[in-house]
Amino acid sequence: MDNETESLPTADSENYTLGYGDGAMGWMKARTVEKHGAFMLPWLKPGLQLLDCGCGPGSLTLGFAQRMPGGRAVGVDREPSQFAEAQVYAAEHGVDNVEFLQGDVYQLPYADASFDIVFASAVLGSLARPYAVIEEMYRVLRPSGIIGLKEFDHQGDLFYPLNPVLEHSLELYMRIRAHNGHEPAGGRRLKEFLHEVGCEVLSVDASTDQRTTREELMAFVGLNNRLQSEVLEAQYLELGWCQPGEIDEHAKAWEAFARDPRAISVSAWIQAVGRKL
Ligand SMILES: C[S@@+](CC[C@H](N)C(=O)[O-])C[C@H]1O[C@@H](n2cnc3c(N)ncnc32)[C@H](O)[C@@H]1O
């Protein structure tokens, strides 16, 4: 589909923009099936086989497994350190129907039609070839199986009140995503992807993560500032997009934003469900 070709990056060569610092991990670990994955709840049944593509810290994979007794949830991620804690949690809490595996979502290590449900959250927007991954997900799904997708769409985000420093910080983030070949507004394309791969589109919804209290804003800004200093600053410096110390100034501006009694922050997501015909 569109301009994707086979010569473009794979997991081995692709620069994953968010990296693996504690800031980004903190965000993902907090995701639960009840909230972040609620749109999947009607499809989770005992005995089903589910694949979570790009599972990260695996909080969603574990939640899926716990809702599918007698079934199995498998999390695949290119970076095994991401799901190490989830493996320990599963062992300690007797969750014996979950597995985690290092693997590349461009080349899933499964035969055709292996799963009843194939899922990806916050992955397609971090890939140069999202449609190639949808095709892989479709391949490993059994006929009449379900694909569940959730993706952020940064063009729907809202921060108020902004100032030039914060605007510059946001602009750098959008620029690095584009530089790494990733789609910052991937959410709006989920329906298109499901349609193009040949699924019956069952539902498409928008949702938001919002922070409106001082506590929520401080927590958000804390994780965001860690992501900036742990992962993004080095990329910006290498590309000559910022000066040493500049990201510290951005961090102070974000802290002031969080303390501003007028402040609100809203992140936009799209979630979609399709059925393989
Ligand atoms: C933003 S995290 C999302 C994690 C989790 N799905 C969630 O929503 O909390 C994206 C994950 O995709 C993984 N990833 C990126 N490219 C991948 C690839 N080609 N193959 C496998 N995993 C990949 C990253 O390692 C990272 O853990």
CSV table of C-alpha atoms and ligand atoms in Angstrom, one decimal:
chain,number,residue,atom,x,y,z
A,1,MET,CA,0.0,0.0,0.0
A,2,ASP,CA,1.1,3.6,-0.7
A,3,ASN,CA,4.8,4.1,-0.7
A,4,GLU,CA,5.9,1.2,1.4
A,5,THR,CA,8.4,-1.1,-0.2
A,6,GLU,CA,10.3,-4.1,0.8
A,7,SER,CA,13.7,-2.3,0.9
A,8,LEU,CA,12.6,-0.1,3.9
A,9,PRO,CA,13.7,-0.7,7.5
A,10,THR,CA,13.1,-3.8,9.7
A,11,ALA,CA,13.3,-4.0,13.5
A,12,ASP,CA,17.1,-4.4,13.1
A,13,SER,CA,17.7,-1.1,11.4
A,14,GLU,CA,14.8,1.0,12.5
A,15,ASN,CA,15.3,3.8,15.0
A,16,TYR,CA,12.6,3.4,17.6
A,17,THR,CA,11.9,7.0,18.6
A,18,LEU,CA,10.8,6.5,22.2
A,19,GLY,CA,13.7,4.3,23.2
A,20,TYR,CA,13.8,2.3,26.4
A,21,GLY,CA,14.2,4.8,29.2
A,22,ASP,CA,12.2,4.7,32.5
A,23,GLY,CA,10.1,7.6,31.4
A,24,ALA,CA,8.6,5.9,28.4
A,25,MET,CA,8.4,2.6,30.3
A,26,GLY,CA,6.5,4.4,33.1
A,27,TRP,CA,3.8,5.4,30.7
A,28,MET,CA,3.3,2.0,29.2
A,29,LYS,CA,3.4,0.0,32.4
A,30,ALA,CA,0.5,2.1,33.7
A,31,ARG,CA,-1.7,0.8,30.8
A,32,THR,CA,-4.5,-1.6,31.8
A,33,VAL,CA,-6.9,-3.6,29.8
A,34,GLU,CA,-9.8,-2.1,31.8
A,35,LYS,CA,-8.9,1.4,30.6
A,36,HIS,CA,-6.5,1.5,27.7
A,37,GLY,CA,-7.7,-1.8,26.2
A,38,ALA,CA,-11.4,-1.6,27.2
A,39,PHE,CA,-12.5,-1.7,23.5
A,40,MET,CA,-11.2,-5.3,23.4
A,41,LEU,CA,-13.1,-6.6,26.4
A,42,PRO,CA,-16.1,-7.9,24.4
A,43,TRP,CA,-13.8,-10.1,22.3
A,44,LEU,CA,-11.8,-11.7,25.2
A,45,LYS,CA,-13.2,-15.2,25.8
A,46,PRO,CA,-11.9,-18.3,27.6
A,47,GLY,CA,-9.8,-20.5,25.5
A,48,LEU,CA,-8.8,-18.0,22.8
A,49,GLN,CA,-5.3,-17.5,21.5
A,50,LEU,CA,-4.2,-13.8,21.4
A,51,LEU,CA,-1.0,-12.2,20.0
A,52,ASP,CA,0.0,-8.8,21.3
A,53,CYS,CA,2.4,-7.2,18.7
A,54,GLY,CA,5.0,-4.8,20.2
A,55,CYS,CA,3.9,-5.7,23.7
A,56,GLY,CA,6.5,-3.4,25.5
A,57,PRO,CA,6.3,-3.9,29.2
A,58,GLY,CA,3.4,-6.4,28.7
A,59,SER,CA,0.8,-4.9,31.2
A,60,LEU,CA,-1.8,-5.3,28.5
A,61,THR,CA,-0.6,-8.8,27.5
A,62,LEU,CA,-0.9,-10.0,31.1
A,63,GLY,CA,-4.4,-8.4,31.4
A,64,PHE,CA,-5.5,-10.2,28.3
A,65,ALA,CA,-4.2,-13.6,29.6
A,66,GLN,CA,-6.1,-13.1,32.9
A,67,ARG,CA,-9.3,-12.6,30.9
A,68,MET,CA,-8.9,-15.7,28.8
A,69,PRO,CA,-8.6,-18.7,31.1
A,70,GLY,CA,-7.8,-21.8,29.2
A,71,GLY,CA,-6.5,-19.7,26.4
A,72,ARG,CA,-3.1,-18.0,25.8
A,73,ALA,CA,-1.8,-14.5,25.3
A,74,VAL,CA,1.6,-14.1,23.6
A,75,GLY,CA,3.5,-10.8,23.7
A,76,VAL,CA,6.2,-10.2,21.0
A,77,ASP,CA,8.6,-7.3,21.2
A,78,ARG,CA,11.9,-6.6,19.6
A,79,GLU,CA,13.4,-5.6,22.9
A,80,PRO,CA,13.3,-8.4,25.6
A,81,SER,CA,14.2,-6.1,28.5
A,82,GLN,CA,10.8,-4.5,28.0
A,83,PHE,CA,8.9,-7.6,29.1
A,84,ALA,CA,11.3,-9.0,31.6
A,85,GLU,CA,9.3,-7.6,34.6
A,86,ALA,CA,6.1,-9.0,33.2
A,87,GLN,CA,7.6,-12.4,33.0
A,88,VAL,CA,8.6,-12.2,36.7
A,89,TYR,CA,5.1,-11.0,37.6
A,90,ALA,CA,3.5,-13.8,35.6
A,91,ALA,CA,5.7,-16.4,37.4
A,92,GLU,CA,5.0,-14.9,40.8
A,93,HIS,CA,1.3,-14.6,40.4
A,94,GLY,CA,0.7,-17.9,38.7
A,95,VAL,CA,-0.4,-16.5,35.3
A,96,ASP,CA,0.5,-19.6,33.3
A,97,ASN,CA,-1.2,-18.7,30.1
A,98,VAL,CA,1.0,-15.8,29.1
A,99,GLU,CA,4.3,-16.0,27.0
A,100,PHE,CA,6.7,-13.3,25.9
A,101,LEU,CA,9.0,-13.7,23.0
A,102,GLN,CA,11.6,-11.5,21.3
A,103,GLY,CA,10.6,-11.0,17.7
A,104,ASP,CA,10.1,-8.6,14.9
A,105,VAL,CA,6.5,-7.6,14.0
A,106,TYR,CA,7.5,-7.2,10.4
A,107,GLN,CA,8.2,-11.0,10.4
A,108,LEU,CA,6.0,-12.6,13.0
A,109,PRO,CA,7.4,-16.1,14.0
A,110,TYR,CA,4.1,-17.9,13.5
A,111,ALA,CA,2.3,-19.9,10.9
A,112,ASP,CA,-0.6,-18.5,9.0
A,113,ALA,CA,-4.0,-18.5,10.9
A,114,SER,CA,-2.3,-19.2,14.3
A,115,PHE,CA,-4.4,-16.7,16.5
A,116,ASP,CA,-8.0,-15.8,17.2
A,117,ILE,CA,-7.1,-12.2,18.1
A,118,VAL,CA,-4.2,-10.1,17.0
A,119,PHE,CA,-3.6,-6.8,18.8
A,120,ALA,CA,-1.3,-3.8,18.6
A,121,SER,CA,-1.2,-0.7,20.8
A,122,ALA,CA,1.1,2.3,20.2
A,123,VAL,CA,3.2,0.3,17.7
A,124,LEU,CA,2.1,1.2,14.2
A,125,GLY,CA,2.9,4.9,14.7
A,126,SER,CA,6.5,3.9,15.6
A,127,LEU,CA,7.1,2.0,12.5
A,128,ALA,CA,8.3,3.1,9.0
A,129,ARG,CA,6.1,0.4,7.4
A,130,PRO,CA,2.9,0.1,9.4
A,131,TYR,CA,0.9,-1.4,6.6
A,132,ALA,CA,3.5,-4.3,6.2
A,133,VAL,CA,2.8,-5.1,9.9
A,134,ILE,CA,-1.0,-5.0,9.4
A,135,GLU,CA,-0.5,-7.6,6.6
A,136,GLU,CA,1.6,-9.7,8.9
A,137,MET,CA,-1.0,-9.5,11.7
A,138,TYR,CA,-3.7,-10.4,9.1
A,139,ARG,CA,-1.6,-13.4,8.0
A,140,VAL,CA,-1.3,-15.0,11.4
A,141,LEU,CA,-5.0,-14.4,12.2
A,142,ARG,CA,-7.5,-17.2,11.6
A,143,PRO,CA,-10.5,-16.6,9.3
A,144,SER,CA,-13.2,-14.7,11.2
A,145,GLY,CA,-10.5,-13.7,13.8
A,146,ILE,CA,-10.3,-10.2,15.3
A,147,ILE,CA,-7.6,-7.5,14.8
A,148,GLY,CA,-7.6,-4.8,17.6
A,149,LEU,CA,-5.6,-1.7,17.0
A,150,LYS,CA,-5.0,1.4,19.2
A,151,GLU,CA,-2.8,4.3,18.1
A,152,PHE,CA,-2.1,7.8,19.2
A,153,ASP,CA,-2.7,10.7,16.9
A,154,HIS,CA,-0.5,13.6,17.9
A,155,GLN,CA,-2.3,16.0,15.6
A,156,GLY,CA,-5.3,15.6,17.9
A,157,ASP,CA,-3.4,16.5,21.0
A,158,LEU,CA,-4.1,19.6,23.0
A,159,PHE,CA,-2.0,21.5,25.4
A,160,TYR,CA,-3.0,24.8,27.0
A,161,PRO,CA,-1.6,27.3,27.7
A,162,LEU,CA,1.4,27.1,25.4
A,163,ASN,CA,4.4,29.5,25.0
A,164,PRO,CA,7.2,29.6,22.4
A,165,VAL,CA,9.5,27.2,24.4
A,166,LEU,CA,6.8,24.6,24.8
A,167,GLU,CA,5.8,25.0,21.2
A,168,HIS,CA,9.4,24.4,20.2
A,169,SER,CA,9.6,21.3,22.4
A,170,LEU,CA,6.5,19.9,20.8
A,171,GLU,CA,7.8,20.8,17.3
A,172,LEU,CA,11.1,18.9,18.0
A,173,TYR,CA,9.2,15.8,19.0
A,174,MET,CA,7.0,15.8,15.8
A,175,ARG,CA,10.2,16.5,13.8
A,176,ILE,CA,12.1,13.5,15.2
A,177,ARG,CA,9.2,11.2,14.6
A,178,ALA,CA,9.1,12.3,11.0
A,179,HIS,CA,12.9,12.1,10.7
A,180,ASN,CA,12.8,8.4,12.0
A,181,GLY,CA,10.2,7.7,9.3
A,182,HIS,CA,7.3,7.4,11.7
A,183,GLU,CA,3.7,8.6,11.5
A,184,PRO,CA,2.8,11.0,14.3
A,185,ALA,CA,-0.8,11.0,13.3
A,186,GLY,CA,-1.1,7.2,12.8
A,187,GLY,CA,-4.4,6.9,14.7
A,188,ARG,CA,-6.5,8.3,11.9
A,189,ARG,CA,-5.2,5.7,9.5
A,190,LEU,CA,-6.3,2.6,11.4
A,191,LYS,CA,-9.7,2.3,9.7
A,192,GLU,CA,-7.9,2.8,6.3
A,193,PHE,CA,-5.4,0.0,7.2
A,194,LEU,CA,-8.2,-2.4,8.2
A,195,HIS,CA,-10.1,-1.7,5.1
A,196,GLU,CA,-7.1,-2.0,2.8
A,197,VAL,CA,-6.0,-5.3,4.2
A,198,GLY,CA,-9.4,-6.8,3.6
A,199,CYS,CA,-11.0,-6.8,7.1
A,200,GLU,CA,-14.6,-6.1,7.8
A,201,VAL,CA,-14.3,-2.9,10.0
A,202,LEU,CA,-16.4,-3.6,13.1
A,203,SER,CA,-15.8,-0.4,15.1
A,204,VAL,CA,-13.7,2.8,15.1
A,205,ASP,CA,-13.6,5.1,18.1
A,206,ALA,CA,-11.7,8.1,19.4
A,207,SER,CA,-10.6,8.4,23.0
A,208,THR,CA,-8.3,10.6,25.0
A,209,ASP,CA,-5.9,10.5,27.9
A,210,GLN,CA,-6.3,13.8,29.8
A,211,ARG,CA,-4.5,15.5,32.6
A,212,THR,CA,-6.4,18.3,34.2
A,213,THR,CA,-5.4,18.2,37.9
A,214,ARG,CA,-2.0,19.5,39.3
A,215,GLU,CA,-1.1,15.9,40.3
A,216,GLU,CA,-2.0,14.4,36.9
A,217,LEU,CA,-0.1,17.2,35.1
A,218,MET,CA,3.0,16.8,37.3
A,219,ALA,CA,3.1,13.1,36.7
A,220,PHE,CA,2.7,13.6,32.9
A,221,VAL,CA,5.4,16.2,32.8
A,222,GLY,CA,7.7,14.2,35.0
A,223,LEU,CA,7.6,11.2,32.6
A,224,ASN,CA,7.7,13.4,29.5
A,225,ASN,CA,10.8,15.2,30.8
A,226,ARG,CA,12.5,11.9,31.5
A,227,LEU,CA,11.7,10.7,28.0
A,228,GLN,CA,13.3,13.9,26.7
A,229,SER,CA,16.5,13.7,28.8
A,230,GLU,CA,16.9,9.9,28.6
A,231,VAL,CA,16.2,9.3,24.9
A,232,LEU,CA,15.3,12.3,22.8
A,233,GLU,CA,18.0,14.9,23.8
A,234,ALA,CA,20.8,12.7,22.4
A,235,GLN,CA,19.0,12.4,19.1
A,236,TYR,CA,18.4,16.1,18.9
A,237,LEU,CA,22.0,16.9,19.8
A,238,GLU,CA,23.4,14.5,17.2
A,239,LEU,CA,21.2,16.1,14.5
A,240,GLY,CA,22.2,19.6,15.6
A,241,TRP,CA,18.6,20.5,16.4
A,242,CYS,CA,19.3,21.8,19.9
A,243,GLN,CA,22.2,23.1,22.0
A,244,PRO,CA,23.5,21.5,25.2
A,245,GLY,CA,21.3,22.5,28.1
A,246,GLU,CA,18.4,23.5,26.0
A,247,ILE,CA,16.3,20.4,26.9
A,248,ASP,CA,16.8,21.3,30.6
A,249,GLU,CA,15.2,24.7,29.8
A,250,HIS,CA,12.4,22.9,28.1
A,251,ALA,CA,12.0,20.7,31.2
A,252,LYS,CA,11.7,23.7,33.4
A,253,ALA,CA,9.1,25.2,31.1
A,254,TRP,CA,7.1,22.0,31.2
A,255,GLU,CA,7.3,22.0,35.0
A,256,ALA,CA,6.0,25.6,35.1
A,257,PHE,CA,3.2,24.4,32.7
A,258,ALA,CA,2.2,21.7,35.1
A,259,ARG,CA,2.0,24.2,38.0
A,260,ASP,CA,-0.1,26.7,35.9
A,261,PRO,CA,-3.6,26.7,37.4
A,262,ARG,CA,-5.0,27.0,33.8
A,263,ALA,CA,-3.2,24.0,32.4
A,264,ILE,CA,-4.8,21.1,30.6
A,265,SER,CA,-3.2,18.4,28.5
A,266,VAL,CA,-5.1,15.9,26.3
A,267,SER,CA,-3.6,13.1,24.2
A,268,ALA,CA,-5.7,11.8,21.3
A,269,TRP,CA,-6.1,8.1,20.5
A,270,ILE,CA,-8.0,6.0,17.9
A,271,GLN,CA,-9.0,2.4,18.5
A,272,ALA,CA,-10.4,0.1,15.8
A,273,VAL,CA,-11.6,-3.5,15.5
A,274,GLY,CA,-11.7,-5.5,12.3
A,275,ARG,CA,-12.7,-9.0,11.4
A,276,LYS,CA,-10.8,-11.2,9.0
A,277,LEU,CA,-13.1,-12.2,6.2
B,1,LIG,C1,5.2,2.6,22.5
B,1,LIG,S1,5.6,0.9,22.9
B,1,LIG,C2,4.0,0.2,23.1
B,1,LIG,C3,4.0,-0.9,24.1
B,1,LIG,C4,2.7,-1.6,24.4
B,1,LIG,N1,2.1,-2.1,23.2
B,1,LIG,C5,1.8,-0.5,25.1
B,1,LIG,O1,0.8,0.0,24.4
B,1,LIG,O2,2.0,-0.2,26.2
B,1,LIG,C6,6.1,0.3,21.3
B,1,LIG,C7,6.8,-1.1,21.4
B,1,LIG,O3,6.9,-1.6,20.1
B,1,LIG,C8,8.2,-2.3,20.0
B,1,LIG,N2,8.6,-2.4,18.6
B,1,LIG,C9,8.9,-1.4,17.8
B,1,LIG,N3,9.2,-1.9,16.6
B,1,LIG,C10,9.1,-3.2,16.7
B,1,LIG,C11,9.4,-4.3,15.7
B,1,LIG,N4,9.7,-4.1,14.5
B,1,LIG,N5,9.1,-5.5,16.2
B,1,LIG,C12,8.8,-5.8,17.4
B,1,LIG,N6,8.5,-4.8,18.4
B,1,LIG,C13,8.7,-3.5,18.0
B,1,LIG,C14,9.1,-1.4,20.9
B,1,LIG,O4,10.2,-2.2,21.3
B,1,LIG,C15,8.2,-1.0,22.0
B,1,LIG,O5,8.3,-1.9,23.1
